[in-house]
mmCIF file of C-alpha atoms in Angstrom:
data_model
loop_
_atom_site.group_PDB
_atom_site.id
_atom_site.type_symbol
_atom_site.label_atom_id
_atom_site.label_comp_id
_atom_site.label_asym_id
_atom_site.label_seq_id
_atom_site.Cartn_x
_atom_site.Cartn_y
_atom_site.Cartn_z
ATOM 1 C CA MET A 1 0.000 0.000 0.000
ATOM 2 C CA VAL A 2 1.203 3.507 -0.821
ATOM 3 C CA LEU A 3 0.188 7.066 -0.096
ATOM 4 C CA PRO A 4 -2.598 8.576 -2.203
ATOM 5 C CA THR A 5 -0.932 10.508 -4.981
ATOM 6 C CA LEU A 6 -1.514 13.933 -6.505
ATOM 7 C CA ALA A 7 0.015 14.814 -9.894
ATOM 8 C CA ILE A 8 0.402 18.484 -10.844
ATOM 9 C CA VAL A 9 -0.066 18.748 -14.602
ATOM 10 C CA GLY A 10 -0.255 21.616 -17.098
ATOM 11 C CA ARG A 11 1.395 23.316 -20.026
ATOM 12 C CA PRO A 12 4.870 24.815 -19.504
ATOM 13 C CA ASN A 13 5.456 27.851 -17.309
ATOM 14 C CA VAL A 14 2.115 28.016 -15.487
ATOM 15 C CA GLY A 15 3.814 27.676 -12.088
ATOM 16 C CA LYS A 16 3.585 23.934 -11.407
ATOM 17 C CA SER A 17 6.924 23.749 -9.609
ATOM 18 C CA THR A 18 6.088 26.815 -7.515
ATOM 19 C CA ILE A 19 2.830 25.186 -6.377
ATOM 20 C CA PHE A 20 4.663 21.894 -5.798
ATOM 21 C CA ASN A 21 7.157 23.647 -3.540
ATOM 22 C CA ARG A 22 4.337 25.453 -1.744
ATOM 23 C CA ILE A 23 2.610 22.162 -1.006
ATOM 24 C CA LEU A 24 5.806 20.540 0.261
ATOM 25 C CA GLY A 25 7.026 23.634 2.065
ATOM 26 C CA GLU A 26 10.550 23.345 0.662
ATOM 27 C CA ARG A 27 12.419 23.934 -2.568
ATOM 28 C CA VAL A 28 12.422 20.480 -4.147
ATOM 29 C CA SER A 29 11.734 21.171 -7.810
ATOM 30 C CA ILE A 30 13.743 23.552 -9.948
ATOM 31 C CA VAL A 31 11.776 26.794 -10.412
ATOM 32 C CA GLU A 32 12.703 29.083 -13.267
ATOM 33 C CA ASP A 33 10.778 31.221 -15.751
ATOM 34 C CA THR A 34 12.088 29.220 -18.701
ATOM 35 C CA PRO A 35 9.372 26.928 -20.145
ATOM 36 C CA GLY A 36 10.272 23.249 -19.901
ATOM 37 C CA VAL A 37 12.709 23.578 -17.003
ATOM 38 C CA THR A 38 11.066 20.744 -15.010
ATOM 39 C CA ARG A 39 12.103 17.802 -17.171
ATOM 40 C CA ASP A 40 11.374 14.719 -15.066
ATOM 41 C CA ARG A 41 8.720 13.746 -12.581
ATOM 42 C CA ILE A 42 9.651 14.953 -9.110
ATOM 43 C CA TYR A 43 8.175 13.203 -6.073
ATOM 44 C CA GLY A 44 7.542 14.544 -2.611
ATOM 45 C CA LYS A 45 5.385 13.889 0.443
ATOM 46 C CA SER A 46 3.081 16.366 2.138
ATOM 47 C CA GLU A 47 0.264 16.548 4.684
ATOM 48 C CA TRP A 48 -2.969 18.533 4.807
ATOM 49 C CA LEU A 49 -5.514 18.396 7.633
ATOM 50 C CA GLY A 50 -3.795 15.295 9.032
ATOM 51 C CA LYS A 51 -3.843 13.433 5.707
ATOM 52 C CA GLU A 52 -0.518 12.373 4.194
ATOM 53 C CA PHE A 53 -0.175 12.154 0.436
ATOM 54 C CA ALA A 54 2.472 12.010 -2.272
ATOM 55 C CA VAL A 55 2.891 14.781 -4.833
ATOM 56 C CA ILE A 56 4.310 14.561 -8.354
ATOM 57 C CA ASP A 57 5.582 17.626 -10.214
ATOM 58 C CA THR A 58 5.723 17.063 -13.971
ATOM 59 C CA GLY A 59 7.348 18.776 -16.899
ATOM 60 C CA GLY A 60 4.957 21.004 -18.856
ATOM 61 C CA ILE A 61 2.923 19.163 -21.486
ATOM 62 C CA ASP A 62 3.538 20.759 -24.876
ATOM 63 C CA LEU A 63 3.243 19.355 -28.385
ATOM 64 C CA GLY A 64 5.741 21.766 -29.930
ATOM 65 C CA ASP A 65 9.099 21.011 -31.517
ATOM 66 C CA GLU A 66 11.454 22.181 -28.764
ATOM 67 C CA PRO A 67 14.032 19.686 -27.397
ATOM 68 C CA PHE A 68 12.723 17.246 -24.774
ATOM 69 C CA LEU A 69 9.036 18.197 -25.223
ATOM 70 C CA ALA A 70 8.020 14.762 -26.526
ATOM 71 C CA GLN A 71 9.819 13.097 -23.610
ATOM 72 C CA ILE A 72 8.298 15.544 -21.112
ATOM 73 C CA LYS A 73 4.848 14.669 -22.469
ATOM 74 C CA ASP A 74 5.569 10.938 -22.054
ATOM 75 C CA GLN A 75 6.787 11.430 -18.485
ATOM 76 C CA ALA A 76 3.727 13.539 -17.603
ATOM 77 C CA GLU A 77 1.406 10.844 -18.916
ATOM 78 C CA ILE A 78 3.199 8.226 -16.801
ATOM 79 C CA ALA A 79 2.734 10.486 -13.765
ATOM 80 C CA ILE A 80 -0.965 10.821 -14.601
ATOM 81 C CA ASP A 81 -1.258 7.028 -14.645
ATOM 82 C CA GLU A 82 0.311 6.822 -11.179
ATOM 83 C CA ALA A 83 -1.886 9.552 -9.663
ATOM 84 C CA ASP A 84 -5.162 9.196 -7.765
ATOM 85 C CA VAL A 85 -6.036 12.872 -8.328
ATOM 86 C CA ILE A 86 -4.731 15.360 -10.891
ATOM 87 C CA LEU A 87 -4.243 19.063 -10.207
ATOM 88 C CA PHE A 88 -4.654 20.716 -13.613
ATOM 89 C CA LEU A 89 -2.869 24.061 -13.468
ATOM 90 C CA ALA A 90 -3.466 26.974 -15.850
ATOM 91 C CA ASP A 91 -2.685 30.674 -15.418
ATOM 92 C CA ILE A 92 -4.826 33.807 -15.493
ATOM 93 C CA GLU A 93 -2.259 35.887 -17.382
ATOM 94 C CA SER A 94 -2.427 33.777 -20.541
ATOM 95 C CA GLY A 95 -6.096 32.860 -20.270
ATOM 96 C CA VAL A 96 -7.346 29.635 -21.852
ATOM 97 C CA THR A 97 -4.824 28.653 -24.527
ATOM 98 C CA ASP A 98 -4.722 25.982 -27.212
ATOM 99 C CA ALA A 99 -2.088 24.220 -25.096
ATOM 100 C CA ASP A 100 -4.487 24.159 -22.126
ATOM 101 C CA GLU A 101 -7.116 22.540 -24.318
ATOM 102 C CA ARG A 102 -4.615 19.917 -25.480
ATOM 103 C CA VAL A 103 -3.752 19.138 -21.857
ATOM 104 C CA ALA A 104 -7.479 18.868 -21.121
ATOM 105 C CA GLN A 105 -7.845 16.279 -23.895
ATOM 106 C CA ILE A 106 -5.097 14.168 -22.300
ATOM 107 C CA LEU A 107 -6.823 14.426 -18.908
ATOM 108 C CA TYR A 108 -10.204 13.433 -20.345
ATOM 109 C CA ARG A 109 -8.625 10.178 -21.517
ATOM 110 C CA ALA A 110 -7.035 9.568 -18.109
ATOM 111 C CA LYS A 111 -10.466 9.228 -16.453
ATOM 112 C CA LYS A 112 -9.061 10.400 -13.112
ATOM 113 C CA PRO A 113 -10.512 13.021 -10.718
ATOM 114 C CA VAL A 114 -9.294 16.461 -11.802
ATOM 115 C CA VAL A 115 -9.088 19.642 -9.719
ATOM 116 C CA LEU A 116 -8.673 22.716 -11.946
ATOM 117 C CA ALA A 117 -6.709 25.641 -10.486
ATOM 118 C CA VAL A 118 -5.850 28.937 -12.163
ATOM 119 C CA ASN A 119 -2.521 30.307 -10.978
ATOM 120 C CA LYS A 120 -1.074 33.840 -10.897
ATOM 121 C CA VAL A 121 -4.280 35.438 -9.602
ATOM 122 C CA ASP A 122 -2.200 37.878 -7.569
ATOM 123 C CA ASN A 123 -4.559 40.790 -8.250
ATOM 124 C CA PRO A 124 -8.087 40.302 -6.796
ATOM 125 C CA GLU A 125 -9.497 42.246 -9.744
ATOM 126 C CA ARG A 126 -8.505 39.359 -12.033
ATOM 127 C CA ARG A 127 -10.727 36.862 -10.210
ATOM 128 C CA GLN A 128 -13.642 37.653 -12.521
ATOM 129 C CA ASP A 129 -11.595 36.343 -15.466
ATOM 130 C CA ILE A 130 -11.474 32.897 -13.906
ATOM 131 C CA TYR A 131 -14.892 31.995 -15.272
ATOM 132 C CA ASP A 132 -13.394 31.649 -18.754
ATOM 133 C CA PHE A 133 -11.747 28.431 -17.534
ATOM 134 C CA TYR A 134 -15.083 26.661 -17.120
ATOM 135 C CA SER A 135 -14.734 26.004 -20.856
ATOM 136 C CA LEU A 136 -12.071 23.379 -20.108
ATOM 137 C CA GLY A 137 -14.797 21.115 -18.753
ATOM 138 C CA PHE A 138 -13.565 20.332 -15.240
ATOM 139 C CA GLY A 139 -16.090 22.257 -13.202
ATOM 140 C CA GLU A 140 -15.276 25.099 -10.851
ATOM 141 C CA PRO A 141 -11.785 26.569 -11.353
ATOM 142 C CA TYR A 142 -9.985 27.561 -8.147
ATOM 143 C CA PRO A 143 -8.154 30.923 -8.129
ATOM 144 C CA LEU A 144 -4.615 30.572 -6.865
ATOM 145 C CA SER A 145 -1.535 32.681 -6.242
ATOM 146 C CA GLY A 146 1.533 30.480 -6.084
ATOM 147 C CA THR A 147 3.716 33.479 -5.313
ATOM 148 C CA HIS A 148 1.784 34.369 -2.165
ATOM 149 C CA GLY A 149 0.145 31.021 -1.367
ATOM 150 C CA ILE A 150 -3.347 32.552 -1.557
ATOM 151 C CA GLY A 151 -6.054 30.017 -2.359
ATOM 152 C CA LEU A 152 -3.867 26.953 -1.814
ATOM 153 C CA GLY A 153 -5.931 25.784 1.161
ATOM 154 C CA ASP A 154 -9.112 25.655 -0.927
ATOM 155 C CA VAL A 155 -7.285 23.709 -3.627
ATOM 156 C CA LEU A 156 -5.942 21.167 -1.127
ATOM 157 C CA ASP A 157 -9.407 20.795 0.425
ATOM 158 C CA ALA A 158 -10.718 19.854 -3.021
ATOM 159 C CA VAL A 159 -7.822 17.457 -3.596
ATOM 160 C CA LEU A 160 -8.402 15.649 -0.298
ATOM 161 C CA ALA A 161 -12.112 15.345 -1.051
ATOM 162 C CA ALA A 162 -11.257 13.683 -4.376
ATOM 163 C CA PHE A 163 -8.776 11.167 -2.944
ATOM 164 C CA PRO A 164 -9.915 7.539 -2.557
ATOM 165 C CA SER A 165 -11.594 6.925 0.791
ATOM 166 C CA GLU A 166 -9.369 4.010 1.796
ATOM 167 C CA ASP A 167 -6.223 4.800 3.758
ATOM 168 C CA LYS A 168 -3.258 3.644 1.685
ATOM 169 C CA SER A 169 -0.556 5.282 3.777
ATOM 170 C CA VAL A 170 2.356 3.292 5.122
ATOM 171 C CA GLU A 171 5.638 4.061 6.855
ATOM 172 C CA ASP A 172 8.580 4.297 4.488
ATOM 173 C CA ASP A 173 11.151 1.857 5.840
ATOM 174 C CA SER A 174 12.816 1.242 2.479
ATOM 175 C CA ILE A 175 16.586 1.175 2.022
ATOM 176 C CA LYS A 176 17.485 4.493 0.407
ATOM 177 C CA PHE A 177 20.458 4.903 -1.884
ATOM 178 C CA SER A 178 21.467 7.675 -4.237
ATOM 179 C CA LEU A 179 23.329 7.619 -7.539
ATOM 180 C CA ILE A 180 25.950 10.346 -7.594
ATOM 181 C CA GLY A 181 28.480 11.325 -10.219
ATOM 182 C CA ARG A 182 29.681 13.855 -12.734
ATOM 183 C CA PRO A 183 27.389 14.736 -15.666
ATOM 184 C CA ASN A 184 26.862 12.183 -18.424
ATOM 185 C CA VAL A 185 28.515 9.175 -16.766
ATOM 186 C CA GLY A 186 25.443 6.990 -17.295
ATOM 187 C CA LYS A 187 23.484 7.305 -14.046
ATOM 188 C CA SER A 188 20.075 7.553 -15.717
ATOM 189 C CA SER A 189 20.840 4.617 -18.011
ATOM 190 C CA LEU A 190 21.742 2.572 -14.935
ATOM 191 C CA VAL A 191 18.439 3.543 -13.292
ATOM 192 C CA ASN A 192 16.461 2.416 -16.328
ATOM 193 C CA ALA A 193 18.417 -0.835 -16.552
ATOM 194 C CA ILE A 194 17.578 -1.625 -12.926
ATOM 195 C CA LEU A 195 13.906 -0.706 -13.202
ATOM 196 C CA GLY A 196 13.213 -1.920 -16.710
ATOM 197 C CA GLU A 197 11.196 1.162 -17.690
ATOM 198 C CA ASN A 198 11.833 4.651 -18.995
ATOM 199 C CA ARG A 199 11.608 6.151 -15.518
ATOM 200 C CA VAL A 200 14.203 8.876 -16.106
ATOM 201 C CA ILE A 201 14.780 10.771 -19.339
ATOM 202 C CA VAL A 202 17.979 9.416 -20.925
ATOM 203 C CA SER A 203 19.838 11.637 -23.375
ATOM 204 C CA PRO A 204 23.448 11.931 -24.545
ATOM 205 C CA ILE A 205 23.358 15.674 -23.756
ATOM 206 C CA GLU A 206 25.407 16.455 -20.656
ATOM 207 C CA GLY A 207 23.351 17.727 -17.751
ATOM 208 C CA THR A 208 20.009 16.244 -18.866
ATOM 209 C CA THR A 209 19.088 14.979 -15.383
ATOM 210 C CA ARG A 210 18.747 18.217 -13.436
ATOM 211 C CA ASP A 211 16.794 17.135 -10.349
ATOM 212 C CA ALA A 212 17.039 14.225 -7.946
ATOM 213 C CA ILE A 213 14.388 11.617 -8.780
ATOM 214 C CA ASP A 214 13.046 9.135 -6.196
ATOM 215 C CA THR A 215 11.941 5.680 -7.352
ATOM 216 C CA LYS A 216 10.775 2.893 -5.053
ATOM 217 C CA PHE A 217 11.126 -0.739 -6.145
ATOM 218 C CA GLU A 218 11.400 -4.247 -4.703
ATOM 219 C CA ALA A 219 14.236 -6.747 -5.178
ATOM 220 C CA VAL A 220 15.727 -9.679 -3.248
ATOM 221 C CA ASP A 221 12.865 -9.483 -0.724
ATOM 222 C CA GLU A 222 13.724 -5.880 0.182
ATOM 223 C CA THR A 223 12.171 -2.516 -0.639
ATOM 224 C CA PHE A 224 14.530 0.124 -2.002
ATOM 225 C CA THR A 225 14.231 3.812 -2.799
ATOM 226 C CA MET A 226 16.665 4.828 -5.507
ATOM 227 C CA ILE A 227 17.590 8.492 -5.953
ATOM 228 C CA ASP A 228 19.031 9.429 -9.347
ATOM 229 C CA THR A 229 20.715 12.821 -9.046
ATOM 230 C CA ALA A 230 22.007 15.400 -11.462
ATOM 231 C CA GLY A 231 25.701 15.083 -12.212
ATOM 232 C CA ILE A 232 27.726 17.172 -9.773
ATOM 233 C CA ARG A 233 30.234 19.298 -11.669
ATOM 234 C CA LYS A 234 32.989 21.624 -10.543
ATOM 235 C CA ARG A 235 31.674 24.813 -8.994
ATOM 236 C CA GLY A 236 33.391 26.950 -11.618
ATOM 237 C CA LYS A 237 31.528 25.155 -14.388
ATOM 238 C CA VAL A 238 28.063 25.693 -12.929
ATOM 239 C CA TYR A 239 26.919 28.578 -15.070
ATOM 240 C CA GLU A 240 23.103 28.391 -15.079
ATOM 241 C CA ASN A 241 20.857 28.995 -12.076
ATOM 242 C CA THR A 242 19.232 25.674 -12.932
ATOM 243 C CA GLU A 243 22.527 23.823 -12.566
ATOM 244 C CA LYS A 244 23.203 25.442 -9.192
ATOM 245 C CA TYR A 245 19.910 24.184 -7.804
ATOM 246 C CA ALA A 246 20.627 20.717 -9.217
ATOM 247 C CA VAL A 247 23.978 20.523 -7.425
ATOM 248 C CA MET A 248 22.315 21.565 -4.173
ATOM 249 C CA ARG A 249 19.651 18.889 -4.629
ATOM 250 C CA ALA A 250 22.296 16.212 -5.270
ATOM 251 C CA LEU A 251 24.144 17.069 -2.078
ATOM 252 C CA ARG A 252 20.879 16.987 -0.137
ATOM 253 C CA ALA A 253 20.177 13.571 -1.668
ATOM 254 C CA ILE A 254 23.374 12.295 -0.066
ATOM 255 C CA ASP A 255 22.115 13.523 3.303
ATOM 256 C CA ARG A 256 18.915 11.465 3.111
ATOM 257 C CA SER A 257 20.509 8.303 1.726
ATOM 258 C CA ASP A 258 21.551 5.215 3.650
ATOM 259 C CA VAL A 259 24.063 4.286 0.952
ATOM 260 C CA VAL A 260 25.612 6.315 -1.866
ATOM 261 C CA LEU A 261 26.490 4.695 -5.197
ATOM 262 C CA PHE A 262 29.160 6.635 -7.080
ATOM 263 C CA VAL A 263 28.950 6.175 -10.844
ATOM 264 C CA ILE A 264 32.213 6.801 -12.672
ATOM 265 C CA ASN A 265 32.946 6.839 -16.385
ATOM 266 C CA ALA A 266 35.267 3.867 -16.892
ATOM 267 C CA GLU A 267 36.887 5.485 -19.914
ATOM 268 C CA GLU A 268 37.812 8.648 -18.020
ATOM 269 C CA GLY A 269 38.602 6.973 -14.712
ATOM 270 C CA ILE A 270 38.485 8.598 -11.288
ATOM 271 C CA ARG A 271 38.964 12.355 -11.405
ATOM 272 C CA GLU A 272 39.614 14.895 -8.709
ATOM 273 C CA GLN A 273 35.961 15.928 -8.734
ATOM 274 C CA ASP A 274 34.924 12.309 -8.052
ATOM 275 C CA LYS A 275 37.116 12.334 -4.950
ATOM 276 C CA LYS A 276 35.540 15.574 -3.770
ATOM 277 C CA VAL A 277 32.044 14.199 -4.273
ATOM 278 C CA ALA A 278 33.005 11.084 -2.315
ATOM 279 C CA GLY A 279 34.144 13.438 0.418
ATOM 280 C CA TYR A 280 30.620 14.843 0.701
ATOM 281 C CA ALA A 281 29.265 11.379 1.429
ATOM 282 C CA HIS A 282 32.102 10.518 3.797
ATOM 283 C CA GLU A 283 31.495 13.669 5.827
ATOM 284 C CA ALA A 284 27.805 12.790 5.988
ATOM 285 C CA GLY A 285 28.679 9.341 7.374
ATOM 286 C CA ARG A 286 27.099 7.427 4.490
ATOM 287 C CA GLY A 287 28.155 4.022 3.234
ATOM 288 C CA SER A 288 29.436 4.141 -0.323
ATOM 289 C CA HIS A 289 30.084 1.928 -3.336
ATOM 290 C CA HIS A 290 31.749 2.792 -6.633
ATOM 291 C CA ARG A 291 30.528 1.561 -10.026
ATOM 292 C CA ARG A 292 32.360 2.088 -13.317
ATOM 293 C CA GLN A 293 29.809 2.748 -16.050
ATOM 294 C CA GLN A 294 30.038 2.670 -19.857
ATOM 295 C CA VAL A 295 32.648 -0.107 -19.760
ATOM 296 C CA ASP A 296 31.464 -1.372 -23.154
ATOM 297 C CA THR A 297 33.334 1.530 -24.772
ATOM 298 C CA VAL A 298 36.661 0.647 -23.166
ATOM 299 C CA GLU A 299 39.167 -1.943 -24.311
ATOM 300 C CA LYS A 300 40.185 -4.470 -21.675
ATOM 301 C CA ASP A 301 42.889 -3.085 -19.422
ATOM 302 C CA ASN A 302 44.684 -5.382 -17.015
ATOM 303 C CA HIS A 303 45.688 -2.327 -14.984
ATOM 304 C CA THR A 304 42.127 -1.258 -14.099
ATOM 305 C CA MET A 305 41.979 -0.108 -10.488
ATOM 306 C CA LYS A 306 40.283 -2.606 -8.170
#
């Protein structure tokens, strides 16, 4: 049994990650004004009126031609399948867009309870414009200000009312381990190989995995929670705000892990940055294991370090 699950879904840049962070009360998902910045599903746990539930933040659903949009759409649909209730987020500034209507079509097919919220209603005078969103077909739209948190309580009341009546909550006593390493060493490919599904977007572009992703699975009669983190790079090479948040999330992932698995590119070997990253885990008192990835690209070397 698992916690009831809420998925936050909508087109890019409507404030999904801001609302996600509001619900969790901490900065878990990368928040930036650039559309498409939330690339993978991000999981968290929250509580409202004594009821615990899981929350999924998804990348914006868009059918355009920008990089990653097709993969973001696939990941969002997987999150919808996992959810008990869907929070469909739009925004008052843009009004009802063609992209909103495309998202609505996806949600109709999901046949899940949907709570429609309209974000960015920071000015009370804009509340009258919310009635336009009835056209999306999900009943009463809830006005919301993610920036100030106004209206979030009403939204969460509606979400709790839509959750299944049975209590599916359970204590999380799984063994938690994180995958840590420099960018593009194959961490996401290793995750997918273990799980047997496209759980994390895999791309040859360095820095694709920007957030830490939690995945629970069972093996050898044990329950594990695997955390796939963004590659930690040298501080001087972290140019974008997005990358800075990703590094911070990776280091926090070490703190909440029981064991840390360091993934190293076998062709490049152990670098100084790998040693520094291992130092983070050592200082945190975490058990560690090193795995050399991408060995299929390396000729056999009898001098490989044991």
